[in-house]
Amino acid sequence: MKRKYWLYLLVVLVTTTFIAACNSNEGKDTATSSATKDLYTCSMHPQVLQDHPGNCPICGMKLIKKNATPVALNNINLETLLKPTNEFVVASLPVTTPQENSVYIPVKVYGTIEADTRAMGNISARVSGRIEKLYLRYRFQKVTAGQKVVEIYSPELLTAQENLLFLSKSDAQNTAFIQAAKQKLLLLGMSSTELNKVIATGKPLYSVSVYSKYSGHVHDAGMIPNTSSMNENEMNNAAPVTQELALKEGMYVNKGQTMFMIMNHHKAWAALQIFPNQQSIIKKGDRVQIIPETDTTAVINGTVDFVEPFFRGSSKTITARVYFHNMDMLTIGSQVTANIFTEAKNGLWLPQTAVLSLGRNEVAFLKSDGGFLAHKVTTGIRSEGKVQILSGLSAKDTVATNAQYLIDSESFIQIASK
């Protein structure tokens, strides 16, 4: 009986020892597996956990190992740690240095197509008289050079013709007086064809034709329409393009009065609006590529021909003109997009993320022992993700690549500068 008892006890002890050994090996395997598997988290958002390195999906910061040993910051005393964040920030972040480069600044602007006022011509009355025949009836009517536009009866012209005929009949040998009479008629607006007709027939012309010296469209009659006979509804419903000209047959005109203004729409300019932060880099002669909104395939290449030295109305943008031949007859007043290619700008350049704007001031975080020092800088041009540093930094300085990570909105009130 004793032998069976001891045999039973021995079996129980062996089984228990075997099970304990198995559990111990499994625990070791699990611990070993857990130890070899690293977890990565974000220092700003500890709820983010990944089994591989990368960037935080929330703030974009580089992930760190969850069980990594903290980076040791040497020479950091208690006084440094107690400094306000507007003076010193203890942190370990990626850094960069200002780069001395020549950067080409492409500027994208918007504008409109306007008529070139240099291509404008006025048709004026050289004598006082009455309009007998009018050949232009409505605004924006097409006109070509040499086209007859109006016939005028003028007592002055009639008298000058009769003087010429009298001299030709009574004193044909006095060529000087006859030539002077002919010249007077030409200066009063009579054409050489009409003058020869008067001499050949011996009879004066009661109406003299006025011809256009310009090609284009009737842009404005140069007179204020008489709207006293039109009621308010008729004036509001009349489109400017379809409105008749103020000049009518039977009206009297005065010497020197502008009857028509002809605008050549084949000559135009693009008025490009330049914002204040771009005005310092846009110069006359810069190459421009213009894309009209009405026809994106009609790319216009030109240069900045003139920069207007004033603001239009209440606008805070200045206007740069690009003259071009409007052979495709793009609509006056239509919108355009333009790319201005400026000259290369030399200077120190930083990523825009490295500079923080605080209203009137701008700061970069200068690398110092164990942390970053808030440092005031003066910036210039901003383009393509870069900012020009005018003062406050040198090419030997090191600053934080992203200044946003070092800002404390509640305590960052003042700027510490050297």
Coordinates of C-alpha atoms in Angstrom, one line a residue:
M1 CA 0.0 0.0 0.0
K2 CA 2.9 2.3 0.8
R3 CA 4.5 1.6 -2.5
K4 CA 1.4 2.6 -4.4
Y5 CA 1.1 5.8 -2.4
W6 CA 4.7 6.8 -3.1
L7 CA 4.4 5.9 -6.8
Y8 CA 1.2 8.0 -7.1
L9 CA 3.0 11.0 -5.4
L10 CA 6.0 10.7 -7.7
V11 CA 3.7 10.8 -10.8
V12 CA 2.0 13.9 -9.5
L13 CA 5.3 15.7 -8.9
V14 CA 6.7 14.8 -12.3
T15 CA 3.5 16.1 -14.1
T16 CA 3.5 19.3 -12.1
T17 CA 7.1 20.0 -12.9
F18 CA 6.6 19.4 -16.6
I19 CA 3.6 21.7 -16.8
A20 CA 5.5 24.5 -14.9
A21 CA 8.4 24.2 -17.3
C22 CA 6.1 24.5 -20.3
N23 CA 4.4 27.6 -18.9
S24 CA 7.8 29.1 -18.2
N25 CA 9.0 28.5 -21.8
E26 CA 5.8 30.0 -23.3
G27 CA 6.2 33.1 -21.1
K28 CA 9.8 33.5 -22.3
D29 CA 8.7 33.1 -25.9
T30 CA 6.0 35.7 -25.5
A31 CA 8.3 38.1 -23.7
T32 CA 10.9 37.6 -26.4
S33 CA 8.3 38.3 -29.1
S34 CA 7.1 41.4 -27.3
A35 CA 10.6 42.7 -26.9
T36 CA 11.5 42.3 -30.5
K37 CA 8.3 44.2 -31.7
D38 CA 8.8 48.0 -31.5
L39 CA 6.0 50.5 -31.3
Y40 CA 6.1 54.0 -32.6
T41 CA 4.1 56.9 -31.2
C42 CA 3.8 60.7 -31.6
S43 CA 5.2 63.0 -28.8
M44 CA 2.3 65.4 -29.3
H45 CA -0.4 62.8 -29.8
P46 CA 0.4 59.7 -27.7
Q47 CA -2.8 58.0 -28.8
V48 CA -1.2 57.3 -32.2
L49 CA 0.5 53.9 -32.2
Q50 CA 2.2 52.2 -35.2
D51 CA 4.4 49.2 -35.6
H52 CA 6.7 51.0 -38.1
P53 CA 8.4 54.4 -38.3
G54 CA 6.8 57.3 -40.1
N55 CA 5.0 60.6 -39.6
C56 CA 2.1 61.4 -37.3
P57 CA -1.2 61.4 -39.3
I58 CA -2.5 64.3 -37.1
C59 CA 0.4 66.8 -37.0
G60 CA 2.9 65.3 -39.4
M61 CA 5.7 65.1 -36.8
K62 CA 8.2 62.2 -37.0
L63 CA 7.1 59.2 -34.8
I64 CA 9.5 58.0 -32.0
K65 CA 9.8 54.7 -30.4
K66 CA 7.4 54.2 -27.5
N67 CA 10.0 52.7 -25.2
A68 CA 12.9 54.7 -26.6
T69 CA 15.3 56.3 -24.1
P70 CA 14.6 60.1 -23.9
V71 CA 17.2 62.3 -25.6
A72 CA 19.6 63.7 -23.1
L73 CA 19.8 67.5 -23.2
N74 CA 23.1 68.5 -21.7
N75 CA 23.8 71.8 -19.9
I76 CA 20.2 72.5 -19.2
N77 CA 19.6 73.9 -15.7
L78 CA 16.5 74.7 -13.8
E79 CA 16.6 78.4 -14.8
T80 CA 16.5 77.6 -18.5
L81 CA 13.6 75.2 -18.1
L82 CA 11.6 78.0 -16.2
K83 CA 12.1 80.6 -19.0
P84 CA 9.0 81.7 -20.8
T85 CA 8.5 80.3 -24.3
N86 CA 8.7 83.7 -25.8
E87 CA 12.5 83.6 -25.0
F88 CA 13.6 80.0 -25.0
V89 CA 12.0 76.6 -25.9
V90 CA 13.6 73.3 -24.9
A91 CA 13.0 70.9 -27.8
S92 CA 14.6 68.5 -30.3
L93 CA 13.3 69.2 -33.8
P94 CA 14.6 69.1 -37.4
V95 CA 16.7 72.1 -38.2
T96 CA 17.8 73.9 -41.4
T97 CA 20.2 76.8 -42.4
P98 CA 19.6 79.8 -44.7
Q99 CA 20.8 79.1 -48.2
E100 CA 22.5 81.7 -50.3
N101 CA 20.9 81.3 -53.7
S102 CA 19.6 83.1 -56.9
V103 CA 15.9 82.2 -57.1
Y104 CA 13.7 82.9 -60.1
I105 CA 10.3 84.2 -58.9
P106 CA 7.4 83.3 -61.2
V107 CA 4.4 85.5 -60.5
K108 CA 0.9 84.5 -61.4
V109 CA -1.5 87.4 -61.8
Y110 CA -4.9 88.2 -63.3
G111 CA -6.1 91.0 -65.4
T112 CA -8.3 92.2 -68.3
I113 CA -8.0 93.1 -71.9
E114 CA -8.3 96.8 -72.6
A115 CA -8.3 98.9 -75.7
D116 CA -5.0 100.6 -76.5
T117 CA -5.7 104.3 -76.3
R118 CA -2.7 105.0 -78.5
A119 CA -4.7 103.5 -81.4
M120 CA -7.5 106.0 -80.9
G121 CA -8.3 108.7 -83.5
N122 CA -10.8 111.6 -83.5
I123 CA -12.7 112.9 -86.5
S124 CA -13.4 116.6 -86.0
A125 CA -15.2 119.2 -87.9
R126 CA -12.8 121.6 -89.6
V127 CA -15.6 124.1 -90.4
S128 CA -18.9 125.1 -88.9
G129 CA -21.9 123.8 -90.7
R130 CA -24.9 121.5 -91.0
I131 CA -24.8 117.7 -91.4
E132 CA -26.4 116.9 -94.7
K133 CA -25.7 113.2 -94.8
L134 CA -24.5 110.8 -92.0
Y135 CA -23.0 107.4 -92.9
L136 CA -22.4 106.2 -89.4
R137 CA -25.6 105.2 -87.5
Y138 CA -24.7 103.3 -84.3
R139 CA -21.9 102.8 -81.8
F140 CA -19.2 100.2 -82.5
Q141 CA -19.9 100.3 -86.3
K142 CA -16.9 99.2 -88.2
V143 CA -15.0 101.9 -90.1
T144 CA -12.1 101.7 -92.5
A145 CA -9.5 104.3 -93.4
G146 CA -10.7 106.4 -96.4
Q147 CA -14.4 105.7 -95.8
K148 CA -16.8 108.6 -96.1
V149 CA -18.5 109.2 -92.8
V150 CA -20.4 112.5 -93.2
E151 CA -21.3 115.3 -95.6
I152 CA -21.4 118.9 -94.3
Y153 CA -22.8 122.1 -95.7
S154 CA -20.6 125.0 -94.7
P155 CA -21.1 128.7 -95.7
E156 CA -17.3 129.2 -95.0
L157 CA -16.4 126.4 -97.5
L158 CA -18.9 127.7 -100.0
T159 CA -17.4 131.2 -99.8
A160 CA -13.8 129.8 -100.2
Q161 CA -14.8 127.9 -103.3
E162 CA -16.4 131.0 -104.9
N163 CA -13.3 133.0 -104.2
L164 CA -11.2 130.3 -106.0
L165 CA -13.5 130.3 -109.0
F166 CA -13.5 134.1 -109.2
L167 CA -9.7 134.3 -109.1
S168 CA -9.5 131.5 -111.8
K169 CA -11.8 133.5 -114.1
S170 CA -10.7 137.1 -113.5
D171 CA -7.0 136.8 -112.7
A172 CA -5.8 133.4 -114.1
Q173 CA -2.2 134.7 -114.3
N174 CA -2.0 135.3 -110.5
T175 CA -0.9 131.8 -109.7
A176 CA 0.2 132.7 -106.1
F177 CA -3.3 133.8 -105.1
I178 CA -4.9 130.9 -106.8
Q179 CA -2.6 128.4 -105.1
A180 CA -3.3 130.0 -101.8
A181 CA -7.1 129.7 -102.4
K182 CA -6.6 126.0 -103.2
Q183 CA -4.5 125.4 -100.1
K184 CA -7.2 127.1 -97.9
L185 CA -9.8 124.7 -99.2
L186 CA -7.6 121.7 -98.5
L187 CA -7.0 123.0 -95.0
L188 CA -10.7 123.4 -94.4
G189 CA -11.2 119.7 -95.1
M190 CA -12.0 119.5 -98.8
S191 CA -10.4 116.6 -100.5
S192 CA -8.2 117.0 -103.6
T193 CA -10.7 115.0 -105.7
E194 CA -13.5 117.5 -104.8
L195 CA -11.2 120.4 -105.4
N196 CA -10.3 119.2 -108.9
K197 CA -14.0 118.7 -109.5
V198 CA -14.8 122.3 -108.5
I199 CA -12.1 123.7 -110.8
A200 CA -13.2 121.4 -113.7
T201 CA -16.9 122.2 -113.5
G202 CA -16.5 125.8 -112.4
K203 CA -19.3 125.3 -109.9
P204 CA -19.0 125.1 -106.1
L205 CA -20.0 122.1 -104.1
Y206 CA -22.7 122.8 -101.5
S207 CA -21.8 119.9 -99.3
V208 CA -18.3 118.6 -98.6
S209 CA -17.5 115.0 -97.6
V210 CA -15.5 114.1 -94.5
Y211 CA -13.4 110.9 -94.7
S212 CA -12.0 108.8 -91.9
K213 CA -8.2 108.6 -91.5
Y214 CA -8.5 105.6 -89.2
S215 CA -9.7 102.0 -89.2
G216 CA -11.6 100.5 -86.3
H217 CA -14.9 101.0 -84.6
V218 CA -17.0 104.0 -83.7
H219 CA -16.3 104.0 -79.9
D220 CA -17.9 107.3 -79.0
A221 CA -19.6 110.1 -80.8
G222 CA -17.9 112.7 -78.6
M223 CA -21.2 114.4 -77.8
I224 CA -23.6 114.1 -74.9
P225 CA -26.9 112.5 -76.0
N226 CA -30.0 114.6 -75.6
T227 CA -31.9 112.4 -73.2
S228 CA -34.6 115.0 -72.4
S229 CA -37.0 113.3 -74.9
M230 CA -36.4 109.8 -73.5
N231 CA -38.2 108.5 -70.4
E232 CA -36.3 106.7 -67.7
N233 CA -37.4 103.2 -68.8
E234 CA -36.2 103.7 -72.3
M235 CA -32.8 104.9 -71.1
N236 CA -32.4 101.9 -68.8
N237 CA -33.5 99.4 -71.5
A238 CA -31.2 100.7 -74.2
A239 CA -28.0 98.7 -74.4
P240 CA -24.8 100.8 -74.9
V241 CA -23.8 98.9 -78.0
T242 CA -27.2 99.3 -79.8
Q243 CA -27.7 102.9 -78.8
E244 CA -27.7 105.3 -81.7
L245 CA -25.2 108.0 -82.1
A246 CA -25.9 111.4 -80.6
L247 CA -25.0 113.0 -84.0
K248 CA -28.0 113.2 -86.3
E249 CA -28.6 114.5 -89.8
G250 CA -29.6 118.1 -89.8
M251 CA -27.6 118.9 -86.7
Y252 CA -25.1 121.8 -86.7
V253 CA -21.5 121.3 -85.7
N254 CA -18.9 123.9 -84.7
K255 CA -15.4 124.3 -86.0
G256 CA -13.1 121.9 -84.0
Q257 CA -15.9 119.8 -82.6
T258 CA -15.2 116.1 -82.3
M259 CA -17.8 114.2 -84.3
F260 CA -16.5 110.6 -83.9
M261 CA -13.9 108.7 -82.0
I262 CA -12.5 105.7 -83.8
M263 CA -10.9 102.9 -81.7
N264 CA -8.7 100.2 -83.4
H265 CA -9.5 97.0 -81.5
H266 CA -6.6 95.2 -83.3
K267 CA -4.3 97.0 -80.9
A268 CA -4.9 96.3 -77.2
W269 CA -3.1 95.8 -73.9
A270 CA -3.5 93.4 -71.0
A271 CA -4.0 95.3 -67.7
L272 CA -2.5 93.0 -65.1
Q273 CA -3.2 93.6 -61.4
I274 CA -0.1 93.4 -59.2
F275 CA -0.6 92.9 -55.5
P276 CA 1.6 94.8 -52.9
N277 CA 3.8 91.8 -52.0
Q278 CA 4.7 91.4 -55.7
Q279 CA 5.1 95.1 -56.7
S280 CA 8.8 95.2 -55.7
I281 CA 9.9 92.4 -58.1
I282 CA 7.8 93.3 -61.2
K283 CA 9.9 95.5 -63.6
K284 CA 9.5 96.9 -67.1
G285 CA 10.9 94.4 -69.6
D286 CA 9.9 91.2 -67.6
R287 CA 8.7 88.4 -69.9
V288 CA 5.0 87.6 -69.7
Q289 CA 2.8 84.8 -70.9
I290 CA -0.9 85.6 -71.1
I291 CA -3.7 83.1 -71.4
P292 CA -7.2 84.5 -72.2
E293 CA -10.2 82.9 -70.5
T294 CA -12.2 83.1 -73.8
D295 CA -9.6 81.0 -75.7
T296 CA -7.0 79.1 -73.6
T297 CA -5.1 78.0 -76.7
A298 CA -4.4 81.6 -77.8
V299 CA -1.3 82.1 -75.7
I300 CA 0.1 85.6 -76.0
N301 CA 3.8 86.2 -75.3
G302 CA 5.0 89.7 -74.5
T303 CA 6.8 91.9 -72.0
V304 CA 5.8 94.3 -69.3
D305 CA 5.8 97.6 -71.3
F306 CA 4.6 100.0 -68.7
V307 CA 3.8 99.9 -64.9
E308 CA 1.3 102.5 -64.0
P309 CA 2.7 104.7 -61.1
F310 CA -0.7 105.1 -59.4
F311 CA -3.6 103.1 -58.0
R312 CA -6.8 102.9 -60.0
G313 CA -9.7 104.1 -57.8
S314 CA -9.8 102.5 -54.4
S315 CA -7.8 99.5 -55.5
K316 CA -4.5 98.7 -53.7
T317 CA -3.1 96.9 -56.7
I318 CA -1.0 98.6 -59.4
T319 CA -1.5 97.8 -63.1
A320 CA 1.2 96.5 -65.4
R321 CA 0.4 96.9 -69.2
V322 CA 1.4 94.4 -71.8
Y323 CA 0.9 95.7 -75.3
F324 CA 0.0 93.2 -78.1
H325 CA -1.6 93.0 -81.5
N326 CA -5.1 91.7 -81.0
M327 CA -5.2 89.7 -84.2
D328 CA -7.5 87.1 -82.7
M329 CA -10.0 89.9 -81.8
L330 CA -10.2 88.9 -78.2
T331 CA -13.1 90.7 -76.5
I332 CA -12.2 94.0 -74.8
G333 CA -12.9 93.6 -71.1
S334 CA -12.4 89.8 -71.0
Q335 CA -10.4 88.2 -68.2
V336 CA -6.9 86.8 -68.6
T337 CA -4.4 84.9 -66.5
A338 CA -0.7 85.8 -66.8
N339 CA 2.6 84.4 -65.7
I340 CA 5.3 87.0 -65.2
F341 CA 8.9 85.7 -65.3
T342 CA 11.0 88.0 -63.2
E343 CA 14.8 88.2 -62.9
A344 CA 16.7 86.0 -60.4
K345 CA 16.8 87.4 -56.9
N346 CA 19.9 86.9 -54.8
G347 CA 19.8 86.5 -51.1
L348 CA 19.3 84.1 -48.1
W349 CA 16.3 81.8 -48.4
L350 CA 14.5 79.7 -45.8
P351 CA 11.4 77.5 -46.1
Q352 CA 8.3 79.5 -45.3
T353 CA 7.5 77.1 -42.4
A354 CA 10.7 78.2 -40.6
V355 CA 9.4 81.8 -40.2
L356 CA 6.4 82.6 -38.0
S357 CA 4.4 85.8 -38.6
L358 CA 3.2 87.6 -35.4
G359 CA 1.4 90.5 -37.1
R360 CA 3.9 93.3 -37.5
N361 CA 6.8 91.1 -36.5
E362 CA 8.2 87.8 -37.8
V363 CA 10.4 85.3 -35.9
A364 CA 12.5 82.3 -36.5
F365 CA 13.6 79.9 -33.8
L366 CA 17.4 80.0 -33.6
K367 CA 19.2 76.8 -32.5
S368 CA 20.9 77.3 -29.1
D369 CA 22.4 75.1 -26.4
G370 CA 19.7 72.5 -25.6
G371 CA 16.8 74.3 -27.3
F372 CA 15.7 77.2 -29.6
L373 CA 15.8 80.9 -29.1
A374 CA 13.0 83.1 -30.6
H375 CA 14.7 85.5 -32.9
K376 CA 13.3 88.5 -34.9
V377 CA 13.9 88.5 -38.6
T378 CA 13.0 90.8 -41.6
T379 CA 11.7 89.0 -44.6
G380 CA 11.2 90.0 -48.3
I381 CA 9.8 88.0 -51.2
R382 CA 7.8 84.8 -50.6
S383 CA 7.4 82.4 -53.5
E384 CA 7.3 78.6 -54.2
G385 CA 7.4 77.7 -50.5
K386 CA 10.5 79.9 -49.8
V387 CA 11.0 83.2 -48.0
Q388 CA 13.8 85.7 -48.5
I389 CA 15.6 86.8 -45.3
L390 CA 16.7 90.4 -45.5
S391 CA 18.1 90.7 -42.0
G392 CA 18.4 88.9 -38.6
L393 CA 20.1 85.7 -39.8
S394 CA 23.3 84.6 -41.5
A395 CA 24.2 81.6 -43.6
K396 CA 25.9 80.1 -40.5
D397 CA 22.8 80.2 -38.3
T398 CA 20.7 77.1 -37.7
V399 CA 16.9 77.4 -37.2
A400 CA 14.0 75.1 -36.7
T401 CA 12.5 73.8 -39.9
N402 CA 8.9 74.2 -38.6
A403 CA 8.4 77.1 -36.2
Q404 CA 4.8 76.2 -35.6
Y405 CA 5.8 73.3 -33.3
L406 CA 7.5 75.8 -30.9
I407 CA 4.7 78.3 -30.4
D408 CA 2.7 78.5 -27.3
S409 CA -0.3 80.7 -28.1
E410 CA -1.0 81.6 -24.5
S411 CA 2.5 82.7 -23.4
F412 CA 4.2 83.8 -26.7
I413 CA 3.6 87.5 -26.4
Q414 CA 6.9 89.2 -26.8
I415 CA 9.9 88.6 -29.1
A416 CA 13.4 88.2 -27.9
S417 CA 16.0 89.5 -30.3
K418 CA 19.7 89.9 -30.2

